[in-house]
Each structure stands twice: as structure tokens, then as C-alpha cells.
Amino acid sequence: VQGFPNVITDLPEANVPFEGVSAWILQGERHQLVFFEFESSAQVPEHSHDYPQWGIMIEGKMELTIDGKARIIEKGDEYVIPAKAKHYVRFLSKVRVMDFFSEKARYRTKSVK
């Protein structure tokens, strides 16, 4: 799995509260598009949010569980997580995904040091 090119990694880096993840934010007025790189050791615990989320797998393999229903997501697969749906992810390899959050402040940017 290769990383994102500079055109993506030059975007503001997201402050994501999970280990084994890097992410970059393309900020809109009412939405965020986030480019994620997850190590296979990364864990996203079960959670939900009040707005829907759409994503697409760019590279890698993961198991996405939404409201108790597990699905394997591979390169090119899209997924929609409905508002308020409990979901979590188990990574089966290193992964690159792109997620669209219909909420403008899902993630904050890292502080510049």
C-alpha cells in the first residue's frame, strides 16, 4: 500500500484520536472530506454520529460493521453509514480510504508547532 501523494499530504493534517492513523482534511463550508491512512494495527472503536458518512476504499481491506452487520470492504468499494448508526472498523491490511462527513467539524486540524 502506497501513501497519498503530496497534493493530499499538503492539506491540513487531522487530529485523529486513534493510534496508527494519519489523515488530511479538505474543508468545506458545511462538510469535510478526509483522506485516511490506517495501519493494520489501528482500531476504530464503536461509535455513531448524528449525520451520515460516505466513504470509498482506495487501497487495502477492512471489515466494517454497521448496526451489527459486518461487511468486507476492498479496493473500489463504497459504503454509507447512516446518521446515528453504531459502527466500527477492523483493519485487515494497511488501508487508504476517503470519507465524506456531512458535518463541518468532524475533525479538527493538528496545532502547528
JSON list of C-alpha atoms in Angstrom, two decimals:
[
{"chain": "A", "resi": 1, "resn": "VAL", "atom": "CA", "xyz": [0.00, 0.00, 0.00]},
{"chain": "A", "resi": 2, "resn": "GLN", "atom": "CA", "xyz": [1.49, 3.30, -1.04]},
{"chain": "A", "resi": 3, "resn": "GLY", "atom": "CA", "xyz": [0.80, 6.55, 0.74]},
{"chain": "A", "resi": 4, "resn": "PHE", "atom": "CA", "xyz": [-1.09, 9.55, -0.53]},
{"chain": "A", "resi": 5, "resn": "PRO", "atom": "CA", "xyz": [0.77, 11.95, -2.85]},
{"chain": "A", "resi": 6, "resn": "ASN", "atom": "CA", "xyz": [1.88, 15.42, -1.73]},
{"chain": "A", "resi": 7, "resn": "VAL", "atom": "CA", "xyz": [-1.21, 17.01, -3.28]},
{"chain": "A", "resi": 8, "resn": "ILE", "atom": "CA", "xyz": [-3.11, 15.32, -0.40]},
{"chain": "A", "resi": 9, "resn": "THR", "atom": "CA", "xyz": [-0.49, 15.35, 2.36]},
{"chain": "A", "resi": 10, "resn": "ASP", "atom": "CA", "xyz": [-0.01, 19.09, 1.86]},
{"chain": "A", "resi": 11, "resn": "LEU", "atom": "CA", "xyz": [-3.58, 19.56, 3.15]},
{"chain": "A", "resi": 12, "resn": "PRO", "atom": "CA", "xyz": [-4.06, 20.33, 6.87]},
{"chain": "A", "resi": 13, "resn": "GLU", "atom": "CA", "xyz": [-3.43, 17.22, 8.98]},
{"chain": "A", "resi": 14, "resn": "ALA", "atom": "CA", "xyz": [-6.35, 15.98, 11.07]},
{"chain": "A", "resi": 15, "resn": "ASN", "atom": "CA", "xyz": [-6.08, 15.47, 14.80]},
{"chain": "A", "resi": 16, "resn": "VAL", "atom": "CA", "xyz": [-7.48, 11.91, 14.96]},
{"chain": "A", "resi": 17, "resn": "PRO", "atom": "CA", "xyz": [-7.74, 10.35, 18.46]},
{"chain": "A", "resi": 18, "resn": "PHE", "atom": "CA", "xyz": [-6.73, 6.83, 17.35]},
{"chain": "A", "resi": 19, "resn": "GLU", "atom": "CA", "xyz": [-3.29, 5.19, 17.15]},
{"chain": "A", "resi": 20, "resn": "GLY", "atom": "CA", "xyz": [-1.97, 4.05, 13.77]},
{"chain": "A", "resi": 21, "resn": "VAL", "atom": "CA", "xyz": [-3.80, 6.61, 11.65]},
{"chain": "A", "resi": 22, "resn": "SER", "atom": "CA", "xyz": [-2.83, 9.65, 9.61]},
{"chain": "A", "resi": 23, "resn": "ALA", "atom": "CA", "xyz": [-5.43, 11.87, 7.97]},
{"chain": "A", "resi": 24, "resn": "TRP", "atom": "CA", "xyz": [-5.72, 15.07, 5.94]},
{"chain": "A", "resi": 25, "resn": "ILE", "atom": "CA", "xyz": [-8.75, 17.36, 5.73]},
{"chain": "A", "resi": 26, "resn": "LEU", "atom": "CA", "xyz": [-10.28, 19.08, 2.72]},
{"chain": "A", "resi": 27, "resn": "GLN", "atom": "CA", "xyz": [-12.57, 21.55, 4.50]},
{"chain": "A", "resi": 28, "resn": "GLY", "atom": "CA", "xyz": [-15.86, 22.75, 3.07]},
{"chain": "A", "resi": 29, "resn": "GLU", "atom": "CA", "xyz": [-18.32, 25.29, 4.46]},
{"chain": "A", "resi": 30, "resn": "ARG", "atom": "CA", "xyz": [-20.62, 22.57, 5.80]},
{"chain": "A", "resi": 31, "resn": "HIS", "atom": "CA", "xyz": [-18.71, 19.32, 5.20]},
{"chain": "A", "resi": 32, "resn": "GLN", "atom": "CA", "xyz": [-15.32, 17.62, 5.46]},
{"chain": "A", "resi": 33, "resn": "LEU", "atom": "CA", "xyz": [-13.61, 15.25, 3.06]},
{"chain": "A", "resi": 34, "resn": "VAL", "atom": "CA", "xyz": [-10.95, 13.32, 4.96]},
{"chain": "A", "resi": 35, "resn": "PHE", "atom": "CA", "xyz": [-8.19, 11.20, 3.42]},
{"chain": "A", "resi": 36, "resn": "PHE", "atom": "CA", "xyz": [-7.18, 8.45, 5.89]},
{"chain": "A", "resi": 37, "resn": "GLU", "atom": "CA", "xyz": [-4.23, 6.07, 6.08]},
{"chain": "A", "resi": 38, "resn": "PHE", "atom": "CA", "xyz": [-4.73, 3.31, 8.67]},
{"chain": "A", "resi": 39, "resn": "GLU", "atom": "CA", "xyz": [-2.11, 0.80, 9.78]},
{"chain": "A", "resi": 40, "resn": "SER", "atom": "CA", "xyz": [-3.42, -2.76, 10.10]},
{"chain": "A", "resi": 41, "resn": "SER", "atom": "CA", "xyz": [-2.95, -2.40, 13.88]},
{"chain": "A", "resi": 42, "resn": "ALA", "atom": "CA", "xyz": [-5.26, 0.66, 14.05]},
{"chain": "A", "resi": 43, "resn": "GLN", "atom": "CA", "xyz": [-8.59, 0.34, 15.82]},
{"chain": "A", "resi": 44, "resn": "VAL", "atom": "CA", "xyz": [-11.70, 2.46, 15.41]},
{"chain": "A", "resi": 45, "resn": "PRO", "atom": "CA", "xyz": [-13.98, 1.66, 18.36]},
{"chain": "A", "resi": 46, "resn": "GLU", "atom": "CA", "xyz": [-17.74, 1.53, 18.06]},
{"chain": "A", "resi": 47, "resn": "HIS", "atom": "CA", "xyz": [-19.29, 4.96, 17.80]},
{"chain": "A", "resi": 48, "resn": "SER", "atom": "CA", "xyz": [-22.01, 6.90, 16.00]},
{"chain": "A", "resi": 49, "resn": "HIS", "atom": "CA", "xyz": [-22.66, 10.44, 14.86]},
{"chain": "A", "resi": 50, "resn": "ASP", "atom": "CA", "xyz": [-25.75, 12.50, 14.10]},
{"chain": "A", "resi": 51, "resn": "TYR", "atom": "CA", "xyz": [-25.04, 12.77, 10.38]},
{"chain": "A", "resi": 52, "resn": "PRO", "atom": "CA", "xyz": [-24.40, 10.34, 7.52]},
{"chain": "A", "resi": 53, "resn": "GLN", "atom": "CA", "xyz": [-20.93, 9.40, 6.26]},
{"chain": "A", "resi": 54, "resn": "TRP", "atom": "CA", "xyz": [-19.92, 8.15, 2.82]},
{"chain": "A", "resi": 55, "resn": "GLY", "atom": "CA", "xyz": [-16.59, 6.53, 2.00]},
{"chain": "A", "resi": 56, "resn": "ILE", "atom": "CA", "xyz": [-14.63, 4.68, -0.65]},
{"chain": "A", "resi": 57, "resn": "MET", "atom": "CA", "xyz": [-11.74, 2.25, -0.28]},
{"chain": "A", "resi": 58, "resn": "ILE", "atom": "CA", "xyz": [-8.75, 3.40, -2.28]},
{"chain": "A", "resi": 59, "resn": "GLU", "atom": "CA", "xyz": [-6.39, 0.62, -1.25]},
{"chain": "A", "resi": 60, "resn": "GLY", "atom": "CA", "xyz": [-6.39, -2.23, 1.28]},
{"chain": "A", "resi": 61, "resn": "LYS", "atom": "CA", "xyz": [-9.00, -4.33, 3.06]},
{"chain": "A", "resi": 62, "resn": "MET", "atom": "CA", "xyz": [-11.14, -3.78, 6.17]},
{"chain": "A", "resi": 63, "resn": "GLU", "atom": "CA", "xyz": [-14.17, -5.18, 7.92]},
{"chain": "A", "resi": 64, "resn": "LEU", "atom": "CA", "xyz": [-16.81, -2.50, 8.53]},
{"chain": "A", "resi": 65, "resn": "THR", "atom": "CA", "xyz": [-19.61, -3.31, 10.96]},
{"chain": "A", "resi": 66, "resn": "ILE", "atom": "CA", "xyz": [-22.70, -1.07, 10.83]},
{"chain": "A", "resi": 67, "resn": "ASP", "atom": "CA", "xyz": [-25.53, -1.74, 13.30]},
{"chain": "A", "resi": 68, "resn": "GLY", "atom": "CA", "xyz": [-24.22, -5.26, 13.89]},
{"chain": "A", "resi": 69, "resn": "LYS", "atom": "CA", "xyz": [-23.87, -6.18, 10.19]},
{"chain": "A", "resi": 70, "resn": "ALA", "atom": "CA", "xyz": [-20.27, -6.84, 9.09]},
{"chain": "A", "resi": 71, "resn": "ARG", "atom": "CA", "xyz": [-19.08, -6.30, 5.53]},
{"chain": "A", "resi": 72, "resn": "ILE", "atom": "CA", "xyz": [-15.64, -6.71, 3.94]},
{"chain": "A", "resi": 73, "resn": "ILE", "atom": "CA", "xyz": [-14.59, -3.53, 2.12]},
{"chain": "A", "resi": 74, "resn": "GLU", "atom": "CA", "xyz": [-11.91, -3.77, -0.59]},
{"chain": "A", "resi": 75, "resn": "LYS", "atom": "CA", "xyz": [-10.44, -1.51, -3.26]},
{"chain": "A", "resi": 76, "resn": "GLY", "atom": "CA", "xyz": [-13.18, 0.40, -5.10]},
{"chain": "A", "resi": 77, "resn": "ASP", "atom": "CA", "xyz": [-15.95, -0.47, -2.64]},
{"chain": "A", "resi": 78, "resn": "GLU", "atom": "CA", "xyz": [-18.16, 2.36, -1.40]},
{"chain": "A", "resi": 79, "resn": "TYR", "atom": "CA", "xyz": [-20.06, 2.46, 1.89]},
{"chain": "A", "resi": 80, "resn": "VAL", "atom": "CA", "xyz": [-22.66, 4.68, 3.53]},
{"chain": "A", "resi": 81, "resn": "ILE", "atom": "CA", "xyz": [-23.03, 4.91, 7.29]},
{"chain": "A", "resi": 82, "resn": "PRO", "atom": "CA", "xyz": [-26.47, 6.31, 8.13]},
{"chain": "A", "resi": 83, "resn": "ALA", "atom": "CA", "xyz": [-26.92, 9.01, 10.76]},
{"chain": "A", "resi": 84, "resn": "LYS", "atom": "CA", "xyz": [-26.94, 7.58, 14.31]},
{"chain": "A", "resi": 85, "resn": "ALA", "atom": "CA", "xyz": [-25.83, 4.09, 13.12]},
{"chain": "A", "resi": 86, "resn": "LYS", "atom": "CA", "xyz": [-23.37, 2.41, 15.51]},
{"chain": "A", "resi": 87, "resn": "HIS", "atom": "CA", "xyz": [-20.28, 1.36, 13.58]},
{"chain": "A", "resi": 88, "resn": "TYR", "atom": "CA", "xyz": [-16.69, 0.22, 13.99]},
{"chain": "A", "resi": 89, "resn": "VAL", "atom": "CA", "xyz": [-13.84, -1.00, 11.79]},
{"chain": "A", "resi": 90, "resn": "ARG", "atom": "CA", "xyz": [-11.32, -3.83, 11.91]},
{"chain": "A", "resi": 91, "resn": "PHE", "atom": "CA", "xyz": [-8.40, -3.40, 9.50]},
{"chain": "A", "resi": 92, "resn": "LEU", "atom": "CA", "xyz": [-7.24, -6.49, 7.62]},
{"chain": "A", "resi": 93, "resn": "SER", "atom": "CA", "xyz": [-4.30, -4.69, 5.99]},
{"chain": "A", "resi": 94, "resn": "LYS", "atom": "CA", "xyz": [-2.87, -1.21, 5.73]},
{"chain": "A", "resi": 95, "resn": "VAL", "atom": "CA", "xyz": [-5.68, 0.90, 4.27]},
{"chain": "A", "resi": 96, "resn": "ARG", "atom": "CA", "xyz": [-6.24, 4.17, 2.41]},
{"chain": "A", "resi": 97, "resn": "VAL", "atom": "CA", "xyz": [-9.82, 5.47, 2.39]},
{"chain": "A", "resi": 98, "resn": "MET", "atom": "CA", "xyz": [-11.57, 8.71, 1.61]},
{"chain": "A", "resi": 99, "resn": "ASP", "atom": "CA", "xyz": [-14.53, 9.64, 3.84]},
{"chain": "A", "resi": 100, "resn": "PHE", "atom": "CA", "xyz": [-17.08, 12.40, 3.34]},
{"chain": "A", "resi": 101, "resn": "PHE", "atom": "CA", "xyz": [-18.62, 13.68, 6.58]},
{"chain": "A", "resi": 102, "resn": "SER", "atom": "CA", "xyz": [-21.79, 15.76, 6.23]},
{"chain": "A", "resi": 103, "resn": "GLU", "atom": "CA", "xyz": [-20.75, 17.83, 9.25]},
{"chain": "A", "resi": 104, "resn": "LYS", "atom": "CA", "xyz": [-18.22, 20.63, 9.05]},
{"chain": "A", "resi": 105, "resn": "ALA", "atom": "CA", "xyz": [-16.22, 19.94, 12.22]},
{"chain": "A", "resi": 106, "resn": "ARG", "atom": "CA", "xyz": [-15.90, 16.14, 12.42]},
{"chain": "A", "resi": 107, "resn": "TYR", "atom": "CA", "xyz": [-12.15, 16.53, 12.89]},
{"chain": "A", "resi": 108, "resn": "ARG", "atom": "CA", "xyz": [-10.02, 19.46, 13.95]},
{"chain": "A", "resi": 109, "resn": "THR", "atom": "CA", "xyz": [-6.63, 20.14, 12.42]},
{"chain": "A", "resi": 110, "resn": "LYS", "atom": "CA", "xyz": [-3.45, 19.47, 14.35]},
{"chain": "A", "resi": 111, "resn": "SER", "atom": "CA", "xyz": [-1.89, 22.50, 16.00]},
{"chain": "A", "resi": 112, "resn": "VAL", "atom": "CA", "xyz": [1.07, 23.93, 14.17]},
{"chain": "A", "resi": 113, "resn": "LYS", "atom": "CA", "xyz": [4.15, 23.64, 16.39]}
]
